């Protein structure tokens, strides 16, 4: 009895098997990530910012426009604004660079990450943040992306990443807490707000952030 020879190319079958295994691992990883960390699948969305009644206030290095109903005080290099009823707490501060910038950029110098982002030194911080956050399905970039997204956004279905139209600003937003960055020349202004029940809507928060001007 003569055994029949196997048909087909063993090399192709081997490569096809590897492809199927790789796809299976990718699907499993993405499914697990979407279940445990849905915030990693957020991408920046544009936000129109209408005008609103506000009052101009002066901080240590800057001026800003905050809603008329809010009180404020200044402590060292920070402008604090607040309301007792309803409960709103917020602060504005200007930094010479993005907080934690060096540690964050060090995570992007991995050769595998640079395959997708390119030369990070050719980007300013705002464009680099947007480029990284705009990736949704790339497991290689999920680690650095997670370092940018605040921990309090984890597993919140109402979380958003917002970019006010026509600005170099970005906001990590939930209805009860938010953190925003406004890149002004070589400095970055930050706004941090905690509140109850979405009292300051995201459009107003964006309006405060983009109203910040250096003095």
JSON list of C-alpha atoms in Angstrom, two decimals:
[
{"chain": "A", "resi": 1, "resn": "UNK", "atom": "CA", "xyz": [0.00, 0.00, 0.00]},
{"chain": "A", "resi": 2, "resn": "UNK", "atom": "CA", "xyz": [1.39, 3.36, -1.00]},
{"chain": "A", "resi": 3, "resn": "UNK", "atom": "CA", "xyz": [0.67, 6.31, 1.32]},
{"chain": "A", "resi": 4, "resn": "UNK", "atom": "CA", "xyz": [-0.67, 9.40, -0.40]},
{"chain": "A", "resi": 5, "resn": "UNK", "atom": "CA", "xyz": [1.48, 12.49, -0.13]},
{"chain": "A", "resi": 6, "resn": "UNK", "atom": "CA", "xyz": [-0.04, 15.44, 1.75]},
{"chain": "A", "resi": 7, "resn": "UNK", "atom": "CA", "xyz": [-1.36, 18.10, -0.53]},
{"chain": "A", "resi": 8, "resn": "UNK", "atom": "CA", "xyz": [-0.54, 21.74, -0.06]},
{"chain": "A", "resi": 9, "resn": "UNK", "atom": "CA", "xyz": [2.50, 23.67, 1.07]},
{"chain": "A", "resi": 10, "resn": "UNK", "atom": "CA", "xyz": [3.48, 22.98, 4.72]},
{"chain": "A", "resi": 11, "resn": "UNK", "atom": "CA", "xyz": [5.06, 26.44, 5.00]},
{"chain": "A", "resi": 12, "resn": "UNK", "atom": "CA", "xyz": [1.83, 28.17, 4.00]},
{"chain": "A", "resi": 13, "resn": "UNK", "atom": "CA", "xyz": [-0.18, 26.01, 6.39]},
{"chain": "A", "resi": 14, "resn": "UNK", "atom": "CA", "xyz": [2.25, 26.92, 9.19]},
{"chain": "A", "resi": 15, "resn": "UNK", "atom": "CA", "xyz": [2.01, 30.66, 8.45]},
{"chain": "A", "resi": 16, "resn": "UNK", "atom": "CA", "xyz": [-1.76, 30.44, 8.25]},
{"chain": "A", "resi": 17, "resn": "UNK", "atom": "CA", "xyz": [-1.80, 28.71, 11.63]},
{"chain": "A", "resi": 18, "resn": "UNK", "atom": "CA", "xyz": [0.34, 31.47, 13.14]},
{"chain": "A", "resi": 19, "resn": "UNK", "atom": "CA", "xyz": [-1.98, 34.09, 11.66]},
{"chain": "A", "resi": 20, "resn": "UNK", "atom": "CA", "xyz": [-5.05, 32.41, 13.18]},
{"chain": "A", "resi": 21, "resn": "UNK", "atom": "CA", "xyz": [-3.33, 32.19, 16.58]},
{"chain": "A", "resi": 22, "resn": "UNK", "atom": "CA", "xyz": [-2.27, 35.86, 16.41]},
{"chain": "A", "resi": 23, "resn": "UNK", "atom": "CA", "xyz": [-5.79, 36.99, 15.51]},
{"chain": "A", "resi": 24, "resn": "UNK", "atom": "CA", "xyz": [-7.25, 34.89, 18.33]},
{"chain": "A", "resi": 25, "resn": "UNK", "atom": "CA", "xyz": [-4.85, 36.42, 20.87]},
{"chain": "A", "resi": 26, "resn": "UNK", "atom": "CA", "xyz": [-5.61, 39.93, 19.58]},
{"chain": "A", "resi": 27, "resn": "UNK", "atom": "CA", "xyz": [-9.39, 39.42, 19.78]},
{"chain": "A", "resi": 28, "resn": "UNK", "atom": "CA", "xyz": [-9.08, 37.96, 23.29]},
{"chain": "A", "resi": 29, "resn": "UNK", "atom": "CA", "xyz": [-6.89, 40.87, 24.46]},
{"chain": "A", "resi": 30, "resn": "UNK", "atom": "CA", "xyz": [-9.17, 43.53, 22.95]},
{"chain": "A", "resi": 31, "resn": "UNK", "atom": "CA", "xyz": [-12.29, 41.90, 24.40]},
{"chain": "A", "resi": 32, "resn": "UNK", "atom": "CA", "xyz": [-10.69, 41.72, 27.85]},
{"chain": "A", "resi": 33, "resn": "UNK", "atom": "CA", "xyz": [-9.45, 45.32, 27.62]},
{"chain": "A", "resi": 34, "resn": "UNK", "atom": "CA", "xyz": [-12.87, 46.64, 26.58]},
{"chain": "A", "resi": 35, "resn": "UNK", "atom": "CA", "xyz": [-14.41, 44.86, 29.54]},
{"chain": "A", "resi": 36, "resn": "UNK", "atom": "CA", "xyz": [-11.86, 45.97, 32.15]},
{"chain": "A", "resi": 37, "resn": "UNK", "atom": "CA", "xyz": [-10.76, 49.36, 30.79]},
{"chain": "A", "resi": 38, "resn": "UNK", "atom": "CA", "xyz": [-13.35, 50.84, 28.39]},
{"chain": "A", "resi": 39, "resn": "UNK", "atom": "CA", "xyz": [-11.77, 54.28, 28.83]},
{"chain": "A", "resi": 40, "resn": "UNK", "atom": "CA", "xyz": [-8.83, 53.11, 26.69]},
{"chain": "A", "resi": 41, "resn": "UNK", "atom": "CA", "xyz": [-11.18, 52.99, 23.70]},
{"chain": "A", "resi": 42, "resn": "UNK", "atom": "CA", "xyz": [-12.19, 56.62, 24.01]},
{"chain": "A", "resi": 43, "resn": "UNK", "atom": "CA", "xyz": [-10.92, 58.97, 21.31]},
{"chain": "A", "resi": 44, "resn": "UNK", "atom": "CA", "xyz": [-10.96, 62.78, 21.33]},
{"chain": "A", "resi": 45, "resn": "UNK", "atom": "CA", "xyz": [-14.13, 64.43, 20.05]},
{"chain": "A", "resi": 46, "resn": "UNK", "atom": "CA", "xyz": [-14.60, 68.05, 19.01]},
{"chain": "A", "resi": 47, "resn": "UNK", "atom": "CA", "xyz": [-16.66, 70.37, 21.23]},
{"chain": "A", "resi": 48, "resn": "UNK", "atom": "CA", "xyz": [-18.31, 73.64, 20.21]},
{"chain": "A", "resi": 49, "resn": "UNK", "atom": "CA", "xyz": [-17.94, 76.26, 22.95]},
{"chain": "A", "resi": 50, "resn": "UNK", "atom": "CA", "xyz": [-20.69, 78.92, 23.01]},
{"chain": "A", "resi": 51, "resn": "UNK", "atom": "CA", "xyz": [-20.29, 82.24, 24.81]},
{"chain": "A", "resi": 52, "resn": "UNK", "atom": "CA", "xyz": [-21.67, 82.51, 28.36]},
{"chain": "A", "resi": 53, "resn": "UNK", "atom": "CA", "xyz": [-21.96, 85.23, 31.05]},
{"chain": "A", "resi": 54, "resn": "UNK", "atom": "CA", "xyz": [-18.74, 85.38, 33.06]},
{"chain": "A", "resi": 55, "resn": "UNK", "atom": "CA", "xyz": [-16.50, 87.64, 35.07]},
{"chain": "A", "resi": 56, "resn": "UNK", "atom": "CA", "xyz": [-12.82, 88.27, 34.42]},
{"chain": "A", "resi": 57, "resn": "UNK", "atom": "CA", "xyz": [-10.50, 87.37, 37.31]},
{"chain": "A", "resi": 58, "resn": "UNK", "atom": "CA", "xyz": [-6.75, 87.68, 37.68]},
{"chain": "A", "resi": 59, "resn": "UNK", "atom": "CA", "xyz": [-4.58, 84.84, 38.91]},
{"chain": "A", "resi": 60, "resn": "UNK", "atom": "CA", "xyz": [-0.87, 84.94, 39.82]},
{"chain": "A", "resi": 61, "resn": "UNK", "atom": "CA", "xyz": [0.39, 84.60, 36.21]},
{"chain": "A", "resi": 62, "resn": "UNK", "atom": "CA", "xyz": [-2.81, 84.64, 34.20]},
{"chain": "A", "resi": 63, "resn": "UNK", "atom": "CA", "xyz": [-6.34, 85.90, 33.82]},
{"chain": "A", "resi": 64, "resn": "UNK", "atom": "CA", "xyz": [-9.46, 83.85, 33.16]},
{"chain": "A", "resi": 65, "resn": "UNK", "atom": "CA", "xyz": [-13.22, 84.20, 32.85]},
{"chain": "A", "resi": 66, "resn": "UNK", "atom": "CA", "xyz": [-15.34, 82.20, 35.30]},
{"chain": "A", "resi": 67, "resn": "UNK", "atom": "CA", "xyz": [-19.15, 81.98, 35.61]},
{"chain": "A", "resi": 68, "resn": "UNK", "atom": "CA", "xyz": [-20.72, 84.87, 37.55]},
{"chain": "A", "resi": 69, "resn": "UNK", "atom": "CA", "xyz": [-22.20, 82.56, 40.20]},
{"chain": "A", "resi": 70, "resn": "UNK", "atom": "CA", "xyz": [-18.77, 81.32, 41.36]},
{"chain": "A", "resi": 71, "resn": "UNK", "atom": "CA", "xyz": [-16.65, 82.85, 44.12]},
{"chain": "A", "resi": 72, "resn": "UNK", "atom": "CA", "xyz": [-12.87, 82.64, 44.03]},
{"chain": "A", "resi": 73, "resn": "UNK", "atom": "CA", "xyz": [-9.65, 83.17, 45.96]},
{"chain": "A", "resi": 74, "resn": "UNK", "atom": "CA", "xyz": [-5.96, 82.99, 45.21]},
{"chain": "A", "resi": 75, "resn": "UNK", "atom": "CA", "xyz": [-3.44, 80.85, 47.10]},
{"chain": "A", "resi": 76, "resn": "UNK", "atom": "CA", "xyz": [0.18, 81.24, 46.00]},
{"chain": "A", "resi": 77, "resn": "UNK", "atom": "CA", "xyz": [0.23, 80.21, 42.30]},
{"chain": "A", "resi": 78, "resn": "UNK", "atom": "CA", "xyz": [-3.33, 78.83, 42.09]},
{"chain": "A", "resi": 79, "resn": "UNK", "atom": "CA", "xyz": [-6.70, 80.42, 41.38]},
{"chain": "A", "resi": 80, "resn": "UNK", "atom": "CA", "xyz": [-9.42, 78.54, 43.28]},
{"chain": "A", "resi": 81, "resn": "UNK", "atom": "CA", "xyz": [-13.09, 78.96, 42.36]},
{"chain": "A", "resi": 82, "resn": "UNK", "atom": "CA", "xyz": [-16.04, 77.46, 44.18]},
{"chain": "A", "resi": 83, "resn": "UNK", "atom": "CA", "xyz": [-19.69, 77.45, 45.12]},
{"chain": "A", "resi": 84, "resn": "UNK", "atom": "CA", "xyz": [-21.17, 76.14, 48.36]},
{"chain": "A", "resi": 85, "resn": "UNK", "atom": "CA", "xyz": [-24.66, 75.45, 47.03]},
{"chain": "A", "resi": 86, "resn": "UNK", "atom": "CA", "xyz": [-24.49, 73.89, 44.51]},
{"chain": "A", "resi": 87, "resn": "UNK", "atom": "CA", "xyz": [-21.23, 72.23, 45.47]},
{"chain": "A", "resi": 88, "resn": "UNK", "atom": "CA", "xyz": [-18.48, 73.08, 42.96]},
{"chain": "A", "resi": 89, "resn": "UNK", "atom": "CA", "xyz": [-14.74, 73.09, 43.53]},
{"chain": "A", "resi": 90, "resn": "UNK", "atom": "CA", "xyz": [-12.19, 74.00, 40.92]},
{"chain": "A", "resi": 91, "resn": "UNK", "atom": "CA", "xyz": [-8.69, 75.36, 40.43]},
{"chain": "A", "resi": 92, "resn": "UNK", "atom": "CA", "xyz": [-6.56, 76.87, 37.68]},
{"chain": "A", "resi": 93, "resn": "UNK", "atom": "CA", "xyz": [-2.79, 76.75, 37.62]},
{"chain": "A", "resi": 94, "resn": "UNK", "atom": "CA", "xyz": [-0.08, 77.39, 35.02]},
{"chain": "A", "resi": 95, "resn": "UNK", "atom": "CA", "xyz": [2.91, 75.06, 34.69]},
{"chain": "A", "resi": 96, "resn": "UNK", "atom": "CA", "xyz": [6.14, 75.57, 32.72]},
{"chain": "A", "resi": 97, "resn": "UNK", "atom": "CA", "xyz": [5.60, 72.15, 31.13]},
{"chain": "A", "resi": 98, "resn": "UNK", "atom": "CA", "xyz": [3.11, 69.32, 31.09]},
{"chain": "A", "resi": 99, "resn": "UNK", "atom": "CA", "xyz": [3.00, 67.73, 34.58]},
{"chain": "A", "resi": 100, "resn": "UNK", "atom": "CA", "xyz": [4.88, 64.42, 34.51]},
{"chain": "A", "resi": 101, "resn": "UNK", "atom": "CA", "xyz": [6.08, 65.17, 30.97]},
{"chain": "A", "resi": 102, "resn": "UNK", "atom": "CA", "xyz": [9.47, 63.47, 31.20]},
{"chain": "A", "resi": 103, "resn": "UNK", "atom": "CA", "xyz": [8.14, 60.23, 32.67]},
{"chain": "A", "resi": 104, "resn": "UNK", "atom": "CA", "xyz": [5.35, 60.10, 30.09]},
{"chain": "A", "resi": 105, "resn": "UNK", "atom": "CA", "xyz": [7.65, 60.75, 27.12]},
{"chain": "A", "resi": 106, "resn": "UNK", "atom": "CA", "xyz": [10.11, 58.11, 28.33]},
{"chain": "A", "resi": 107, "resn": "UNK", "atom": "CA", "xyz": [7.38, 55.49, 27.89]},
{"chain": "A", "resi": 108, "resn": "UNK", "atom": "CA", "xyz": [7.03, 56.55, 24.25]},
{"chain": "A", "resi": 109, "resn": "UNK", "atom": "CA", "xyz": [10.65, 55.95, 23.31]},
{"chain": "A", "resi": 110, "resn": "UNK", "atom": "CA", "xyz": [10.15, 52.19, 23.06]},
{"chain": "A", "resi": 111, "resn": "UNK", "atom": "CA", "xyz": [11.02, 51.14, 19.45]},
{"chain": "A", "resi": 112, "resn": "UNK", "atom": "CA", "xyz": [7.70, 49.29, 19.06]},
{"chain": "A", "resi": 113, "resn": "UNK", "atom": "CA", "xyz": [5.73, 52.36, 20.13]},
{"chain": "A", "resi": 114, "resn": "UNK", "atom": "CA", "xyz": [7.74, 54.62, 17.80]},
{"chain": "A", "resi": 115, "resn": "UNK", "atom": "CA", "xyz": [6.65, 52.38, 14.90]},
{"chain": "A", "resi": 116, "resn": "UNK", "atom": "CA", "xyz": [3.13, 53.77, 15.35]},
{"chain": "A", "resi": 117, "resn": "UNK", "atom": "CA", "xyz": [3.81, 57.28, 16.65]},
{"chain": "A", "resi": 118, "resn": "UNK", "atom": "CA", "xyz": [6.96, 58.13, 14.70]},
{"chain": "A", "resi": 119, "resn": "UNK", "atom": "CA", "xyz": [9.58, 60.52, 16.03]},
{"chain": "A", "resi": 120, "resn": "UNK", "atom": "CA", "xyz": [7.98, 61.96, 19.15]},
{"chain": "A", "resi": 121, "resn": "UNK", "atom": "CA", "xyz": [10.49, 64.82, 19.28]},
{"chain": "A", "resi": 122, "resn": "UNK", "atom": "CA", "xyz": [8.95, 66.25, 16.10]},
{"chain": "A", "resi": 123, "resn": "UNK", "atom": "CA", "xyz": [5.59, 66.77, 17.84]},
{"chain": "A", "resi": 124, "resn": "UNK", "atom": "CA", "xyz": [4.58, 69.43, 20.34]},
{"chain": "A", "resi": 125, "resn": "UNK", "atom": "CA", "xyz": [2.89, 68.08, 23.47]},
{"chain": "A", "resi": 126, "resn": "UNK", "atom": "CA", "xyz": [-0.66, 68.85, 22.36]},
{"chain": "A", "resi": 127, "resn": "UNK", "atom": "CA", "xyz": [-0.31, 67.14, 18.97]},
{"chain": "A", "resi": 128, "resn": "UNK", "atom": "CA", "xyz": [1.46, 64.19, 20.57]},
{"chain": "A", "resi": 129, "resn": "UNK", "atom": "CA", "xyz": [-1.32, 63.74, 23.13]},
{"chain": "A", "resi": 130, "resn": "UNK", "atom": "CA", "xyz": [-3.99, 63.89, 20.43]},
{"chain": "A", "resi": 131, "resn": "UNK", "atom": "CA", "xyz": [-2.10, 61.46, 18.19]},
{"chain": "A", "resi": 132, "resn": "UNK", "atom": "CA", "xyz": [-1.73, 58.94, 21.01]},
{"chain": "A", "resi": 133, "resn": "UNK", "atom": "CA", "xyz": [-5.29, 59.30, 22.31]},
{"chain": "A", "resi": 134, "resn": "UNK", "atom": "CA", "xyz": [-6.71, 58.93, 18.81]},
{"chain": "A", "resi": 135, "resn": "UNK", "atom": "CA", "xyz": [-5.52, 55.30, 18.64]},
{"chain": "A", "resi": 136, "resn": "UNK", "atom": "CA", "xyz": [-8.31, 52.98, 19.68]},
{"chain": "A", "resi": 137, "resn": "UNK", "atom": "CA", "xyz": [-7.47, 49.40, 18.72]},
{"chain": "A", "resi": 138, "resn": "UNK", "atom": "CA", "xyz": [-3.69, 49.26, 19.08]},
{"chain": "A", "resi": 139, "resn": "UNK", "atom": "CA", "xyz": [-2.66, 47.13, 22.11]},
{"chain": "A", "resi": 140, "resn": "UNK", "atom": "CA", "xyz": [0.93, 48.42, 21.92]},
{"chain": "A", "resi": 141, "resn": "UNK", "atom": "CA", "xyz": [-0.22, 51.97, 22.64]},
{"chain": "A", "resi": 142, "resn": "UNK", "atom": "CA", "xyz": [-2.72, 51.16, 25.38]},
{"chain": "A", "resi": 143, "resn": "UNK", "atom": "CA", "xyz": [-0.09, 51.34, 28.15]},
{"chain": "A", "resi": 144, "resn": "UNK", "atom": "CA", "xyz": [1.10, 54.89, 27.32]},
{"chain": "A", "resi": 145, "resn": "UNK", "atom": "CA", "xyz": [-2.52, 55.93, 26.67]},
{"chain": "A", "resi": 146, "resn": "UNK", "atom": "CA", "xyz": [-3.53, 54.66, 30.11]},
{"chain": "A", "resi": 147, "resn": "UNK", "atom": "CA", "xyz": [-0.85, 56.88, 31.67]},
{"chain": "A", "resi": 148, "resn": "UNK", "atom": "CA", "xyz": [-2.51, 59.95, 30.14]},
{"chain": "A", "resi": 149, "resn": "UNK", "atom": "CA", "xyz": [-6.09, 59.15, 31.13]},
{"chain": "A", "resi": 150, "resn": "UNK", "atom": "CA", "xyz": [-6.95, 60.00, 34.78]},
{"chain": "A", "resi": 151, "resn": "UNK", "atom": "CA", "xyz": [-7.68, 57.00, 36.99]},
{"chain": "A", "resi": 152, "resn": "UNK", "atom": "CA", "xyz": [-11.09, 58.39, 38.00]},
{"chain": "A", "resi": 153, "resn": "UNK", "atom": "CA", "xyz": [-12.31, 57.92, 34.40]},
{"chain": "A", "resi": 154, "resn": "UNK", "atom": "CA", "xyz": [-11.84, 54.15, 34.69]},
{"chain": "A", "resi": 155, "resn": "UNK", "atom": "CA", "xyz": [-14.97, 52.18, 33.78]},
{"chain": "A", "resi": 156, "resn": "UNK", "atom": "CA", "xyz": [-17.16, 55.28, 33.59]},
{"chain": "A", "resi": 157, "resn": "UNK", "atom": "CA", "xyz": [-19.58, 55.03, 30.68]},
{"chain": "A", "resi": 158, "resn": "UNK", "atom": "CA", "xyz": [-20.12, 58.79, 30.72]},
{"chain": "A", "resi": 159, "resn": "UNK", "atom": "CA", "xyz": [-16.41, 59.64, 30.33]},
{"chain": "A", "resi": 160, "resn": "UNK", "atom": "CA", "xyz": [-15.28, 61.70, 27.34]},
{"chain": "A", "resi": 161, "resn": "UNK", "atom": "CA", "xyz": [-12.11, 63.20, 25.91]},
{"chain": "A", "resi": 162, "resn": "UNK", "atom": "CA", "xyz": [-12.93, 66.62, 24.47]},
{"chain": "A", "resi": 163, "resn": "UNK", "atom": "CA", "xyz": [-11.10, 69.10, 22.27]},
{"chain": "A", "resi": 164, "resn": "UNK", "atom": "CA", "xyz": [-12.71, 72.57, 22.15]},
{"chain": "A", "resi": 165, "resn": "UNK", "atom": "CA", "xyz": [-12.99, 73.64, 18.52]},
{"chain": "A", "resi": 166, "resn": "UNK", "atom": "CA", "xyz": [-10.10, 75.67, 17.13]},
{"chain": "A", "resi": 167, "resn": "UNK", "atom": "CA", "xyz": [-7.95, 75.40, 20.27]},
{"chain": "A", "resi": 168, "resn": "UNK", "atom": "CA", "xyz": [-4.86, 73.63, 21.54]},
{"chain": "A", "resi": 169, "resn": "UNK", "atom": "CA", "xyz": [-6.78, 72.38, 24.56]},
{"chain": "A", "resi": 170, "resn": "UNK", "atom": "CA", "xyz": [-7.91, 68.96, 25.74]},
{"chain": "A", "resi": 171, "resn": "UNK", "atom": "CA", "xyz": [-10.31, 67.94, 28.52]},
{"chain": "A", "resi": 172, "resn": "UNK", "atom": "CA", "xyz": [-10.69, 64.61, 30.30]},
{"chain": "A", "resi": 173, "resn": "UNK", "atom": "CA", "xyz": [-14.32, 64.80, 31.33]},
{"chain": "A", "resi": 174, "resn": "UNK", "atom": "CA", "xyz": [-16.99, 63.13, 33.42]},
{"chain": "A", "resi": 175, "resn": "UNK", "atom": "CA", "xyz": [-20.11, 64.94, 34.69]},
{"chain": "A", "resi": 176, "resn": "UNK", "atom": "CA", "xyz": [-18.71, 65.06, 38.24]},
{"chain": "A", "resi": 177, "resn": "UNK", "atom": "CA", "xyz": [-15.00, 65.54, 37.65]},
{"chain": "A", "resi": 178, "resn": "UNK", "atom": "CA", "xyz": [-12.72, 66.83, 34.93]},
{"chain": "A", "resi": 179, "resn": "UNK", "atom": "CA", "xyz": [-9.13, 67.77, 34.15]},
{"chain": "A", "resi": 180, "resn": "UNK", "atom": "CA", "xyz": [-8.21, 70.10, 31.29]},
{"chain": "A", "resi": 181, "resn": "UNK", "atom": "CA", "xyz": [-5.01, 71.32, 29.66]},
{"chain": "A", "resi": 182, "resn": "UNK", "atom": "CA", "xyz": [-4.61, 74.49, 27.60]},
{"chain": "A", "resi": 183, "resn": "UNK", "atom": "CA", "xyz": [-1.26, 74.72, 25.81]},
{"chain": "A", "resi": 184, "resn": "UNK", "atom": "CA", "xyz": [-0.26, 78.39, 25.65]},
{"chain": "A", "resi": 185, "resn": "UNK", "atom": "CA", "xyz": [3.05, 79.10, 23.93]},
{"chain": "A", "resi": 186, "resn": "UNK", "atom": "CA", "xyz": [5.61, 77.01, 25.84]},
{"chain": "A", "resi": 187, "resn": "UNK", "atom": "CA", "xyz": [3.48, 76.70, 29.01]},
{"chain": "A", "resi": 188, "resn": "UNK", "atom": "CA", "xyz": [0.40, 74.72, 29.94]},
{"chain": "A", "resi": 189, "resn": "UNK", "atom": "CA", "xyz": [-2.58, 75.94, 31.95]},
{"chain": "A", "resi": 190, "resn": "UNK", "atom": "CA", "xyz": [-4.53, 73.30, 33.84]},
{"chain": "A", "resi": 191, "resn": "UNK", "atom": "CA", "xyz": [-8.07, 73.29, 35.17]},
{"chain": "A", "resi": 192, "resn": "UNK", "atom": "CA", "xyz": [-9.38, 70.76, 37.67]},
{"chain": "A", "resi": 193, "resn": "UNK", "atom": "CA", "xyz": [-13.03, 70.62, 38.71]},
{"chain": "A", "resi": 194, "resn": "UNK", "atom": "CA", "xyz": [-15.16, 68.43, 40.97]},
{"chain": "A", "resi": 195, "resn": "UNK", "atom": "CA", "xyz": [-18.89, 68.98, 41.25]},
{"chain": "A", "resi": 196, "resn": "UNK", "atom": "CA", "xyz": [-22.26, 67.37, 41.81]},
{"chain": "A", "resi": 197, "resn": "UNK", "atom": "CA", "xyz": [-24.57, 66.24, 39.03]},
{"chain": "A", "resi": 198, "resn": "UNK", "atom": "CA", "xyz": [-23.09, 68.01, 36.02]},
{"chain": "A", "resi": 199, "resn": "UNK", "atom": "CA", "xyz": [-23.80, 71.53, 37.32]},
{"chain": "A", "resi": 200, "resn": "UNK", "atom": "CA", "xyz": [-21.11, 73.09, 35.16]},
{"chain": "A", "resi": 201, "resn": "UNK", "atom": "CA", "xyz": [-21.76, 71.61, 31.74]},
{"chain": "A", "resi": 202, "resn": "UNK", "atom": "CA", "xyz": [-18.81, 70.56, 29.62]},
{"chain": "A", "resi": 203, "resn": "UNK", "atom": "CA", "xyz": [-19.26, 73.57, 27.32]},
{"chain": "A", "resi": 204, "resn": "UNK", "atom": "CA", "xyz": [-18.85, 75.96, 30.26]},
{"chain": "A", "resi": 205, "resn": "UNK", "atom": "CA", "xyz": [-15.84, 74.03, 31.57]},
{"chain": "A", "resi": 206, "resn": "UNK", "atom": "CA", "xyz": [-14.27, 74.26, 28.13]},
{"chain": "A", "resi": 207, "resn": "UNK", "atom": "CA", "xyz": [-15.08, 77.97, 28.07]},
{"chain": "A", "resi": 208, "resn": "UNK", "atom": "CA", "xyz": [-13.23, 78.55, 31.34]},
{"chain": "A", "resi": 209, "resn": "UNK", "atom": "CA", "xyz": [-10.24, 76.59, 30.11]},
{"chain": "A", "resi": 210, "resn": "UNK", "atom": "CA", "xyz": [-9.84, 78.38, 26.79]},
{"chain": "A", "resi": 211, "resn": "UNK", "atom": "CA", "xyz": [-10.42, 81.78, 28.42]},
{"chain": "A", "resi": 212, "resn": "UNK", "atom": "CA", "xyz": [-7.11, 81.47, 30.30]},
{"chain": "A", "resi": 213, "resn": "UNK", "atom": "CA", "xyz": [-4.57, 83.99, 29.08]},
{"chain": "A", "resi": 214, "resn": "UNK", "atom": "CA", "xyz": [-1.04, 84.53, 30.35]},
{"chain": "A", "resi": 215, "resn": "UNK", "atom": "CA", "xyz": [-0.14, 87.94, 31.80]}
]
